Tab-separated table of C-alpha atoms and ligand atoms in Angstrom:
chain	number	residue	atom	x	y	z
A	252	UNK	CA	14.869	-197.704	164.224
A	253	UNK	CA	18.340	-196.041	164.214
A	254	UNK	CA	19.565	-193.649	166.851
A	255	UNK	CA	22.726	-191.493	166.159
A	256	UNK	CA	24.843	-191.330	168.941
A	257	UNK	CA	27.234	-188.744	169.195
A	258	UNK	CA	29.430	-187.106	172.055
A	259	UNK	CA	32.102	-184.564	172.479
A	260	UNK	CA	31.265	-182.499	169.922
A	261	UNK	CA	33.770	-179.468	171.216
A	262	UNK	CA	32.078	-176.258	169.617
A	263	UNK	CA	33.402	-177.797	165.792
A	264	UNK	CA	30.528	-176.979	163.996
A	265	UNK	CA	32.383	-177.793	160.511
A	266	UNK	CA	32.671	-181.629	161.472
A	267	UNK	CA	29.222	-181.054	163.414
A	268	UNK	CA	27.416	-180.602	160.132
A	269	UNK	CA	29.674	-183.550	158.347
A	270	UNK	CA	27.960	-186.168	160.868
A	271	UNK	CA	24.367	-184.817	160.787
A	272	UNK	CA	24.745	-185.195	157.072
A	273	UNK	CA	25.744	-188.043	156.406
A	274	UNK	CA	22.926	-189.387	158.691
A	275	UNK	CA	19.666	-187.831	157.516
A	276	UNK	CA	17.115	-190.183	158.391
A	277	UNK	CA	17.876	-191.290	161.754
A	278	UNK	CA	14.773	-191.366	163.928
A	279	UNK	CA	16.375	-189.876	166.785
A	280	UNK	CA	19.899	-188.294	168.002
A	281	UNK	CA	21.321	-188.710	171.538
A	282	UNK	CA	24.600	-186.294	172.521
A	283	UNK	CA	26.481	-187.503	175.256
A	284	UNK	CA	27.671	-183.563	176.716
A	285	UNK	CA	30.498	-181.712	176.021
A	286	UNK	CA	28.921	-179.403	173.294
A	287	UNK	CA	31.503	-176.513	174.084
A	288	UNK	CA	35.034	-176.208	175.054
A	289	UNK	CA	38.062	-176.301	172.698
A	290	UNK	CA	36.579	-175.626	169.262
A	291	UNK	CA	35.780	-171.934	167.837
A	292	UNK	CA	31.589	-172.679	167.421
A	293	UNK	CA	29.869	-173.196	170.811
A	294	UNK	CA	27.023	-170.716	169.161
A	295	UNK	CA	26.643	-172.597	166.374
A	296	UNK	CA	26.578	-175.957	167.831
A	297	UNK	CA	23.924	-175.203	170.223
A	298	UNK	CA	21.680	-173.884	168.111
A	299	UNK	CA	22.420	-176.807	165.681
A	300	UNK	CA	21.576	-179.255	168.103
A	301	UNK	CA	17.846	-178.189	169.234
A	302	UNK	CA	17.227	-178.558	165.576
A	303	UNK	CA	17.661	-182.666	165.595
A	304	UNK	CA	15.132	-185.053	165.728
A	305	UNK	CA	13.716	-186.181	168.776
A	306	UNK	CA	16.751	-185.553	170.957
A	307	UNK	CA	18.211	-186.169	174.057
A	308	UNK	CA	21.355	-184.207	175.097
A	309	UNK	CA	23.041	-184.380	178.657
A	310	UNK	CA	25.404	-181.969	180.305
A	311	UNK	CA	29.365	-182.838	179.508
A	312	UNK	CA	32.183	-181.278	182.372
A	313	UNK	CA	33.166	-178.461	179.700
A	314	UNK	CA	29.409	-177.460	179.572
A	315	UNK	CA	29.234	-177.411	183.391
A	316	UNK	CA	32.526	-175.508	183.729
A	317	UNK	CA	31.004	-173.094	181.024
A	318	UNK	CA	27.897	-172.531	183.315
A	319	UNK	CA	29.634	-172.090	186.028
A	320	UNK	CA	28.613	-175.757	188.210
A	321	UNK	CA	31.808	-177.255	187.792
A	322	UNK	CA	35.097	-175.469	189.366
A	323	UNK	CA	37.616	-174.415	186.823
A	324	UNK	CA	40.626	-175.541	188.556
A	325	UNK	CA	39.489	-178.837	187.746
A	326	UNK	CA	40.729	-178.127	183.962
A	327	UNK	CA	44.036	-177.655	182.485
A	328	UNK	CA	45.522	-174.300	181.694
A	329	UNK	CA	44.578	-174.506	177.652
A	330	UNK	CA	41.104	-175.609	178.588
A	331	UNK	CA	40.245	-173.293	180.994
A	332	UNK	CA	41.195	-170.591	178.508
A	333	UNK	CA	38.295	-172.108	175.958
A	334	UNK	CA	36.197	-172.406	179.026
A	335	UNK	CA	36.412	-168.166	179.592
A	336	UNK	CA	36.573	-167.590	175.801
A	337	UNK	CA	33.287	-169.902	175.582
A	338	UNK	CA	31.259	-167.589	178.385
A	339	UNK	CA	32.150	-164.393	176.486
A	340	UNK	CA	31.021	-165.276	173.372
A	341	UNK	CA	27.903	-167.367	174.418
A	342	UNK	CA	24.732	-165.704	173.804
A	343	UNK	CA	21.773	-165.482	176.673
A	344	UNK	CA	19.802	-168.446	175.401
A	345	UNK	CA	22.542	-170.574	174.746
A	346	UNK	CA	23.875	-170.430	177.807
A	347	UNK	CA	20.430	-171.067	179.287
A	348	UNK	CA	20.527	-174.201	176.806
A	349	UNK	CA	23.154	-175.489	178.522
A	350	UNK	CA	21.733	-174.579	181.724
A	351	UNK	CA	18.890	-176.396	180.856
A	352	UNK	CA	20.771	-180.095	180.306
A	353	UNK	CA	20.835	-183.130	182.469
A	354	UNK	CA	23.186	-185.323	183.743
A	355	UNK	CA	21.839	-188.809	182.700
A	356	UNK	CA	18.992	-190.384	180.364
A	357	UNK	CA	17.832	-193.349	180.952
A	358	UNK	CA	15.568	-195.967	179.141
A	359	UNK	CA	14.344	-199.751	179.784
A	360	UNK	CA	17.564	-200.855	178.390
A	361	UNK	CA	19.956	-197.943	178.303
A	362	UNK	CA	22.068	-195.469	180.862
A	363	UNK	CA	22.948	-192.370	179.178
A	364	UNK	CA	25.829	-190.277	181.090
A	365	UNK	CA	28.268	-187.792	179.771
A	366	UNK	CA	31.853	-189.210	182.057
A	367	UNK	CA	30.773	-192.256	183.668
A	368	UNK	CA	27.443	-193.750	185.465
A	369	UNK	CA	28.364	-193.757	188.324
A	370	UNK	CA	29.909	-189.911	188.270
A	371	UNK	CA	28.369	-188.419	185.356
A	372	UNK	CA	30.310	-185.323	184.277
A	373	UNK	CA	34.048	-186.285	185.739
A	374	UNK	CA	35.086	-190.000	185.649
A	375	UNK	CA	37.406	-191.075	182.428
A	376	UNK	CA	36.054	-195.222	181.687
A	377	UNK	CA	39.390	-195.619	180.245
A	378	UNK	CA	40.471	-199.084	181.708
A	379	UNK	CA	39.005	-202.285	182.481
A	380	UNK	CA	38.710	-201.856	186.692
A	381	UNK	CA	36.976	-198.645	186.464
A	382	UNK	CA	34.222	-199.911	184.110
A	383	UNK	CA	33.852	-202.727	186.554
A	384	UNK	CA	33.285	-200.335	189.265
A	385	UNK	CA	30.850	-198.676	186.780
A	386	UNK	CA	28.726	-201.775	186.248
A	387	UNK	CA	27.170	-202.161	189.876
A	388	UNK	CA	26.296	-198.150	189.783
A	389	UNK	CA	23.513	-198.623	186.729
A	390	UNK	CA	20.705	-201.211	186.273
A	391	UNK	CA	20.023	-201.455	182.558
A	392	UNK	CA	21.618	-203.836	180.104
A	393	UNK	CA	24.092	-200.910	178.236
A	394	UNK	CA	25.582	-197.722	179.652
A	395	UNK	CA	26.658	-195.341	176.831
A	396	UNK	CA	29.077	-192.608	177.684
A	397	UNK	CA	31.671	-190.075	176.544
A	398	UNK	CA	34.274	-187.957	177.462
A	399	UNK	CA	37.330	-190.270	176.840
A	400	UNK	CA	36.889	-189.278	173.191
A	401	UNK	CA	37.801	-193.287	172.413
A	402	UNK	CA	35.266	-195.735	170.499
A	403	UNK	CA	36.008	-197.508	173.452
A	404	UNK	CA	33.338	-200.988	174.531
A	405	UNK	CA	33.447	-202.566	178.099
A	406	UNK	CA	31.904	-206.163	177.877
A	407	UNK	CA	31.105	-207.725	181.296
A	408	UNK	CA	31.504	-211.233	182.011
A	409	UNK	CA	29.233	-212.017	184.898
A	410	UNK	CA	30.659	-215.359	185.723
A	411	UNK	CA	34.331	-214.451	186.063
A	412	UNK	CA	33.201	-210.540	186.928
A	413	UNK	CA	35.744	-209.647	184.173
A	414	UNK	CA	35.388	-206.650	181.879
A	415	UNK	CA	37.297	-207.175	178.303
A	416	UNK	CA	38.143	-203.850	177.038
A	417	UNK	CA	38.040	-203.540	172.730
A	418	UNK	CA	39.041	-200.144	171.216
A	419	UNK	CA	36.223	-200.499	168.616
A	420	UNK	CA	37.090	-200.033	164.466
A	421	UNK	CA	34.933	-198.002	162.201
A	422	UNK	CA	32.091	-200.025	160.913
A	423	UNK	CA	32.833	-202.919	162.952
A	424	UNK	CA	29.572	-204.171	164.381
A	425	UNK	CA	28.763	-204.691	168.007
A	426	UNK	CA	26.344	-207.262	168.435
A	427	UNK	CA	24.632	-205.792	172.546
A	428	UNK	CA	24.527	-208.912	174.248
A	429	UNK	CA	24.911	-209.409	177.714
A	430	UNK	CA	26.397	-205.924	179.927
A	431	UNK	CA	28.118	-203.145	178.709
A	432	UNK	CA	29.630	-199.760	178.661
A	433	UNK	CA	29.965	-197.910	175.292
A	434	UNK	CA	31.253	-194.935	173.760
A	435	UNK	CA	30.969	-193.281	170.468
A	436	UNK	CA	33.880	-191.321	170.420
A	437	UNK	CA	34.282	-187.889	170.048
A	438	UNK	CA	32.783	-185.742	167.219
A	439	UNK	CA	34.928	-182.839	167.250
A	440	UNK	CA	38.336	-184.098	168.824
A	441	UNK	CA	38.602	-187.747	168.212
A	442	UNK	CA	41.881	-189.055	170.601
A	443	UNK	CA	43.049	-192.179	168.753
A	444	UNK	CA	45.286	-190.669	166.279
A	445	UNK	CA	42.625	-190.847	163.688
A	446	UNK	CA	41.553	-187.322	162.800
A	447	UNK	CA	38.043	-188.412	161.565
A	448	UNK	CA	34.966	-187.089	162.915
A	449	UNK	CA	33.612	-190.228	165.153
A	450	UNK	CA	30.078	-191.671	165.891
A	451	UNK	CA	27.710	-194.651	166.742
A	452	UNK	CA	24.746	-196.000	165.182
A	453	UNK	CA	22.335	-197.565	167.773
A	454	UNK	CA	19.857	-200.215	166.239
A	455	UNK	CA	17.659	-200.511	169.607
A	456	UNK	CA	15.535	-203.338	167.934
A	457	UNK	CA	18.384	-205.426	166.332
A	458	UNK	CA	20.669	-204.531	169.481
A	459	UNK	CA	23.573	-203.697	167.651
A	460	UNK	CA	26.012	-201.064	167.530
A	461	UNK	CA	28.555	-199.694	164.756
A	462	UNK	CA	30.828	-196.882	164.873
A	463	UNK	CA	31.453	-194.757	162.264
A	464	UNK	CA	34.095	-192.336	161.083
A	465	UNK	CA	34.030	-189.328	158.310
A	466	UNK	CA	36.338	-187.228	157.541
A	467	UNK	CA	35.304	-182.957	157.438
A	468	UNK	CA	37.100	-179.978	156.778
A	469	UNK	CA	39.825	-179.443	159.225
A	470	UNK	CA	41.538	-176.150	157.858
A	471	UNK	CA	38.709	-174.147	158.543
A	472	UNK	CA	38.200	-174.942	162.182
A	473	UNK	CA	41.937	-174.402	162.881
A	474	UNK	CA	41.821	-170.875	161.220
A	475	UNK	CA	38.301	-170.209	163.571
A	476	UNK	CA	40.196	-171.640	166.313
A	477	UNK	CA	43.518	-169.242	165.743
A	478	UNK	CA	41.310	-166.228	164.422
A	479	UNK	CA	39.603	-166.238	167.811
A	480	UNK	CA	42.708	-166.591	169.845
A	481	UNK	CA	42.034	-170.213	171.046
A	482	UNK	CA	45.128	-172.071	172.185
A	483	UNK	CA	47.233	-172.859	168.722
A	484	UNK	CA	47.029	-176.790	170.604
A	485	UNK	CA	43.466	-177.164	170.049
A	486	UNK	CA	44.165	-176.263	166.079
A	487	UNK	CA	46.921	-178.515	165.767
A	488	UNK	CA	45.552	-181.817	167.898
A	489	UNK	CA	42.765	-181.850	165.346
A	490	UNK	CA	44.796	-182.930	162.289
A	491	UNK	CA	46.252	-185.137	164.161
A	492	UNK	CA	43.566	-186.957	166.536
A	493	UNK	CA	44.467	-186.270	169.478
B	68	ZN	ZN1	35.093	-183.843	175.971
């Protein structure tokens, strides 16, 4: 069984459609939140989403800022303009979509949250201290999460109640032993200075886990992004990855 795990997709539909086709026969897709905000397609993305197999998708902070549950002063100036832009252009259903969404998943083995588990739509797991707050707020094995837009894994070691912190390279494969906290990185505005599109491939039976990385159009999405009259940052941050 293989489970695509994606987050932070950010309304780019162009790089969007580059991860769902390179992965074709995966038996089921999970999506961390953060569908809209940023990028020029939060129409398109929705609707793109409900089409995936057997999927789970949870509510991100932009999505809850876009619904109005999450209080807008909360978001920079640039992102708070993507955030209004976003709720004029949304049609009925996809806003009820979004409306729809959850915070967290879980299974027998995995927590699902968009920020962190322990507050699900706000807290960046960007260091090693604040995952090992994280650890005593969930009770599976693995916690996967988004919103730093970093392929970032938090290992636990229970004896020395250590976390070890490993920014994790494309195809590198994580064997899921022992605790965790793991992120796919960000679909549609990767943050480590690499401009490709970024994912996860869950193998629930072997227990491993291996990001991946393609590259997709760019050019197009910056012209959406200008041609609607998005912040020119949110063009230019995506050739660069960040
Ligand atoms: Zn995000």
């Amino acid at each position: 069984m293989r489970i695509l795990v994606i987050s932070d997709v950010h309304a780019n539909f162009t790089a969007l459609e580059a991860v769902i086709a390179a992965n074709a026969m995966v038996d089921a897709v999970w999506c961390l939140g953060d569908l809209v905000g940023y990028g020029p397609d939060p129409n398109e993305c929705i609707e793109r989403i409900q089409s995936l197999p057997n999927l789970t998708c949870l509510l991100g902070n932009h999505d809850a800022a876009v619904i109005g549950a999450l209080d807008l002063e909360k978001f920079n100036h640039d992102a708070s303009l993507s955030i209004h832009w976003t709720q004029s252009v949304l049609t009925s259903a996809n806003l009820a979509y979004l409306k729809s969404l959850p915070e967290k998943g879980t299974s027998s083995v995995f927590t699902l949250a968009h920020a962190s588990p322990r507050s699900p739509i706000w807290e960046y797991v960007l260091d090693p201290y604040t995952a090992l707050l994280n650890f005593s707020s969930f009770q599976t094995q693995i916690a996967l999460v988004g919103h730093t837009h970093l392929p970032l894994s938090f290992s636990l070691d229970e004896a020395s109640n250590q976390v070890k912190r490993e920014l994790i390279k494309a195809d590198d494969q994580v064997k899921l032993t022992g605790r965790k906290i793991l992120n796919p990185g960000s679909v549609g505005q990767p943050r480590d200075h690499n401009p490709k599109a970024s994912f996860a491939i869950l193998d629930p039976e072997n227990m491993t886990w291996r990001i991946r990385r393609i590259e997709y159009d760019i050019a197009p999405v910056q012209n959406r992004i200008l041609a609607a009259g998005l912040p020119e940052k949110h063009a230019q941050r995506l050739a660069d990855g960040w």
